CSV table of C-alpha atoms in Angstrom, one decimal:
chain,number,residue,atom,x,y,z
A,1012,UNK,CA,134.6,44.6,277.3
A,1013,UNK,CA,138.2,43.6,278.2
A,1014,UNK,CA,140.8,44.9,275.6
A,1015,UNK,CA,144.3,43.5,275.6
A,1016,UNK,CA,147.3,44.7,273.6
A,1017,UNK,CA,149.0,41.7,271.9
A,1018,UNK,CA,152.7,41.5,271.1
A,1019,UNK,CA,152.1,43.6,268.0
A,1020,UNK,CA,151.4,47.2,268.8
A,1021,UNK,CA,147.8,48.0,267.5
A,1022,UNK,CA,146.7,44.4,267.3
A,1023,UNK,CA,144.2,44.1,270.1
A,1024,UNK,CA,142.4,41.1,271.7
A,1025,UNK,CA,138.8,41.9,272.6
A,1026,UNK,CA,136.8,39.9,275.1
A,1027,UNK,CA,133.1,41.0,275.2
A,1028,UNK,CA,131.2,40.7,278.4
A,1029,UNK,CA,128.8,37.9,277.9
A,1030,UNK,CA,125.4,37.9,279.8
A,1031,UNK,CA,123.9,34.5,279.9
A,1032,UNK,CA,121.2,32.5,281.7
A,1033,UNK,CA,119.2,29.4,281.1
A,1034,UNK,CA,117.7,31.0,277.9
A,1035,UNK,CA,121.0,31.6,276.3
A,1036,UNK,CA,123.4,34.7,276.1
A,1037,UNK,CA,123.9,38.2,275.0
A,1038,UNK,CA,127.1,40.1,274.1
A,1039,UNK,CA,127.8,43.5,272.7
A,1040,UNK,CA,130.3,43.1,269.8
A,1041,UNK,CA,130.5,46.9,268.9
A,1042,UNK,CA,129.7,50.3,270.6
A,1043,UNK,CA,130.9,53.3,268.8
A,1044,UNK,CA,131.5,55.5,271.9
A,1045,UNK,CA,133.3,52.6,273.7
A,1046,UNK,CA,135.4,51.7,270.8
A,1047,UNK,CA,136.4,55.5,270.1
A,1048,UNK,CA,137.4,55.8,273.8
A,1049,UNK,CA,139.6,52.7,273.5
A,1050,UNK,CA,141.4,54.1,270.3
A,1051,UNK,CA,139.5,51.7,268.0
A,1052,UNK,CA,137.7,52.6,264.8
A,1053,UNK,CA,134.1,53.7,265.5
A,1054,UNK,CA,132.8,53.5,261.8
A,1055,UNK,CA,133.1,50.7,259.5
A,1056,UNK,CA,132.7,50.5,255.7
A,1057,UNK,CA,132.1,46.8,255.1
A,1058,UNK,CA,130.9,43.7,256.9
A,1059,UNK,CA,132.0,40.2,255.7
A,1060,UNK,CA,131.3,36.6,256.6
A,1061,UNK,CA,132.9,33.5,255.3
A,1062,UNK,CA,132.3,29.8,255.8
A,1063,UNK,CA,135.1,27.3,255.5
A,1064,UNK,CA,135.6,23.6,256.4
A,1065,UNK,CA,138.4,22.0,258.5
A,1066,UNK,CA,141.9,22.7,257.3
A,1067,UNK,CA,141.2,25.7,255.2
A,1068,UNK,CA,143.7,28.4,255.5
A,1069,UNK,CA,142.7,32.0,254.1
A,1070,UNK,CA,145.5,34.5,253.8
A,1071,UNK,CA,147.7,36.4,254.4
A,1072,UNK,CA,145.7,39.2,252.8
A,1073,UNK,CA,146.1,42.9,252.7
A,1074,UNK,CA,145.4,45.9,250.5
A,1075,UNK,CA,148.3,48.0,249.3
A,1076,UNK,CA,146.1,51.1,248.8
A,1077,UNK,CA,143.1,51.9,251.0
A,1078,UNK,CA,144.4,49.3,253.6
A,1079,UNK,CA,141.9,47.8,255.8
A,1080,UNK,CA,141.6,47.5,259.6
A,1081,UNK,CA,139.6,44.5,260.5
A,1082,UNK,CA,137.6,43.4,263.6
A,1083,UNK,CA,137.4,39.5,263.3
A,1084,UNK,CA,135.3,37.0,265.3
A,1085,UNK,CA,134.3,33.4,264.8
A,1086,UNK,CA,130.6,32.9,265.1
A,1087,UNK,CA,130.7,29.0,264.5
A,1088,UNK,CA,133.5,26.8,265.1
A,1089,UNK,CA,137.2,27.6,265.9
A,1090,UNK,CA,140.0,29.3,264.0
A,1091,UNK,CA,143.5,30.5,264.5
A,1092,UNK,CA,143.6,34.2,263.6
A,1093,UNK,CA,147.0,35.6,262.6
A,1094,UNK,CA,148.1,39.2,262.0
A,1095,UNK,CA,151.6,40.2,260.5
A,1096,UNK,CA,153.3,43.4,260.7
A,1097,UNK,CA,154.3,44.3,257.1
A,1098,UNK,CA,155.4,47.9,257.8
A,1099,UNK,CA,159.1,48.2,256.7
A,1100,UNK,CA,161.1,49.9,259.3
A,1101,UNK,CA,158.7,49.0,262.2
A,1102,UNK,CA,160.3,47.6,265.3
A,1103,UNK,CA,158.0,44.5,264.9
A,1104,UNK,CA,158.3,44.2,260.9
A,1105,UNK,CA,157.9,40.8,259.9
A,1106,UNK,CA,156.6,39.6,263.3
A,1107,UNK,CA,153.3,37.9,263.8
A,1108,UNK,CA,150.8,37.3,266.5
A,1109,UNK,CA,147.8,35.0,266.8
A,1110,UNK,CA,144.7,34.3,268.7
A,1111,UNK,CA,142.2,31.4,268.9
A,1112,UNK,CA,138.8,32.8,268.1
A,1113,UNK,CA,135.8,30.6,268.6
A,1114,UNK,CA,132.1,30.5,269.0
A,1115,UNK,CA,132.9,29.2,272.7
A,1116,UNK,CA,135.3,32.0,273.7
A,1117,UNK,CA,133.6,34.8,271.8
A,1118,UNK,CA,136.9,36.7,271.5
A,1119,UNK,CA,137.6,39.1,268.8
A,1120,UNK,CA,140.9,40.4,267.2
A,1121,UNK,CA,141.4,43.9,265.8
A,1122,UNK,CA,144.0,44.1,263.0
A,1123,UNK,CA,144.9,47.6,262.2
A,1124,UNK,CA,145.5,48.8,258.6
A,1125,UNK,CA,148.9,47.9,257.1
A,1126,UNK,CA,149.0,44.4,258.7
A,1127,UNK,CA,148.5,41.1,256.8
A,1128,UNK,CA,145.7,38.9,258.0
A,1129,UNK,CA,144.8,35.1,257.7
A,1130,UNK,CA,143.1,32.5,259.5
A,1131,UNK,CA,143.1,28.7,259.6
A,1132,UNK,CA,140.1,26.6,260.5
A,1133,UNK,CA,140.6,24.3,263.4
A,1134,UNK,CA,137.2,22.8,263.9
A,1135,UNK,CA,135.1,20.8,261.6
A,1136,UNK,CA,133.9,24.0,260.0
A,1137,UNK,CA,133.9,27.7,260.9
A,1138,UNK,CA,131.9,30.9,260.1
A,1139,UNK,CA,134.1,34.1,260.3
A,1140,UNK,CA,132.7,37.5,260.6
A,1141,UNK,CA,134.6,40.6,260.3
A,1142,UNK,CA,134.2,44.3,259.9
A,1143,UNK,CA,136.5,46.4,257.7
A,1144,UNK,CA,137.5,50.1,258.0
A,1145,UNK,CA,137.6,50.5,254.2
A,1146,UNK,CA,135.8,48.6,251.3
A,1147,UNK,CA,137.6,45.8,249.4
A,1148,UNK,CA,139.7,47.4,246.7
A,1149,UNK,CA,140.4,44.7,244.0
A,1150,UNK,CA,143.4,46.5,242.3
A,1151,UNK,CA,145.4,46.8,245.5
A,1152,UNK,CA,144.6,43.3,246.9
A,1153,UNK,CA,147.7,41.3,247.8
A,1154,UNK,CA,148.6,38.1,249.5
A,1155,UNK,CA,151.6,37.3,251.5
A,1156,UNK,CA,152.9,33.7,251.3
A,1157,UNK,CA,151.3,31.8,254.2
A,1158,UNK,CA,154.2,29.5,254.7
A,1159,UNK,CA,157.1,31.9,254.2
A,1160,UNK,CA,160.0,30.5,256.3
A,1161,UNK,CA,161.0,34.1,257.2
A,1162,UNK,CA,157.7,34.4,259.1
A,1163,UNK,CA,157.7,30.8,260.5
A,1164,UNK,CA,154.0,30.9,261.4
A,1165,UNK,CA,152.7,27.9,263.3
A,1166,UNK,CA,149.2,27.6,261.8
A,1167,UNK,CA,148.3,24.4,263.8
A,1168,UNK,CA,147.6,22.5,260.5
A,1169,UNK,CA,149.8,19.8,258.9
A,1170,UNK,CA,148.5,20.3,255.3
A,1171,UNK,CA,146.1,23.3,255.0
A,1172,UNK,CA,143.9,23.7,252.1
A,1173,UNK,CA,144.7,27.0,250.2
A,1174,UNK,CA,143.5,28.9,247.3
A,1175,UNK,CA,145.4,29.2,244.1
A,1176,UNK,CA,145.8,32.9,244.8
A,1177,UNK,CA,147.3,32.2,248.3
A,1178,UNK,CA,149.6,29.5,246.9
A,1179,UNK,CA,151.0,31.9,244.4
A,1180,UNK,CA,151.6,34.7,247.0
A,1181,UNK,CA,154.9,36.3,247.4
A,1182,UNK,CA,157.3,36.0,250.4
A,1183,UNK,CA,157.8,38.9,252.7
A,1184,UNK,CA,161.1,39.7,251.0
A,1185,UNK,CA,159.6,40.1,247.6
A,1186,UNK,CA,156.2,41.5,248.5
A,1187,UNK,CA,154.9,44.9,248.0
A,1188,UNK,CA,154.8,46.4,251.4
A,1189,UNK,CA,154.3,49.5,253.5
A,1190,UNK,CA,156.6,52.0,255.1
A,1191,UNK,CA,156.5,52.6,258.8
């Protein structure tokens, strides 16, 4: 597995080795010892899967208490996966990075705790699978405004479909955030 540091410290792009032949393919998406050796979590508390249609944007989500690290991949379709550094005082505070994850490229993105996460569906539909380091904690669930001009994220969509929760999210300047 090839692991590449993105422009945000701790946010990593993982490219599994894919072994294929005329019958199909196989890849290893998690191996505790290899993850531990690479400085990644080697235990997970929760697995999630979502299905969305073209133009859906989910995020930017985070948990104020019991923050989640996430290992995200796209098992069907194509998404733009985004991570935002929301640690006040960090040299990369308010910066974002993204990666296209697809069933075709089989890449994964690791987003560490204390980063906001979101994705936009670029294909007709998409299934997104992700592991979390801690369980969902509803009382501390937060959303950062997906179209905050201070972030200027290029989602690759003209008019995304968003939830009422995400539409009502706070901009970075008003959000409850973490200290570095």
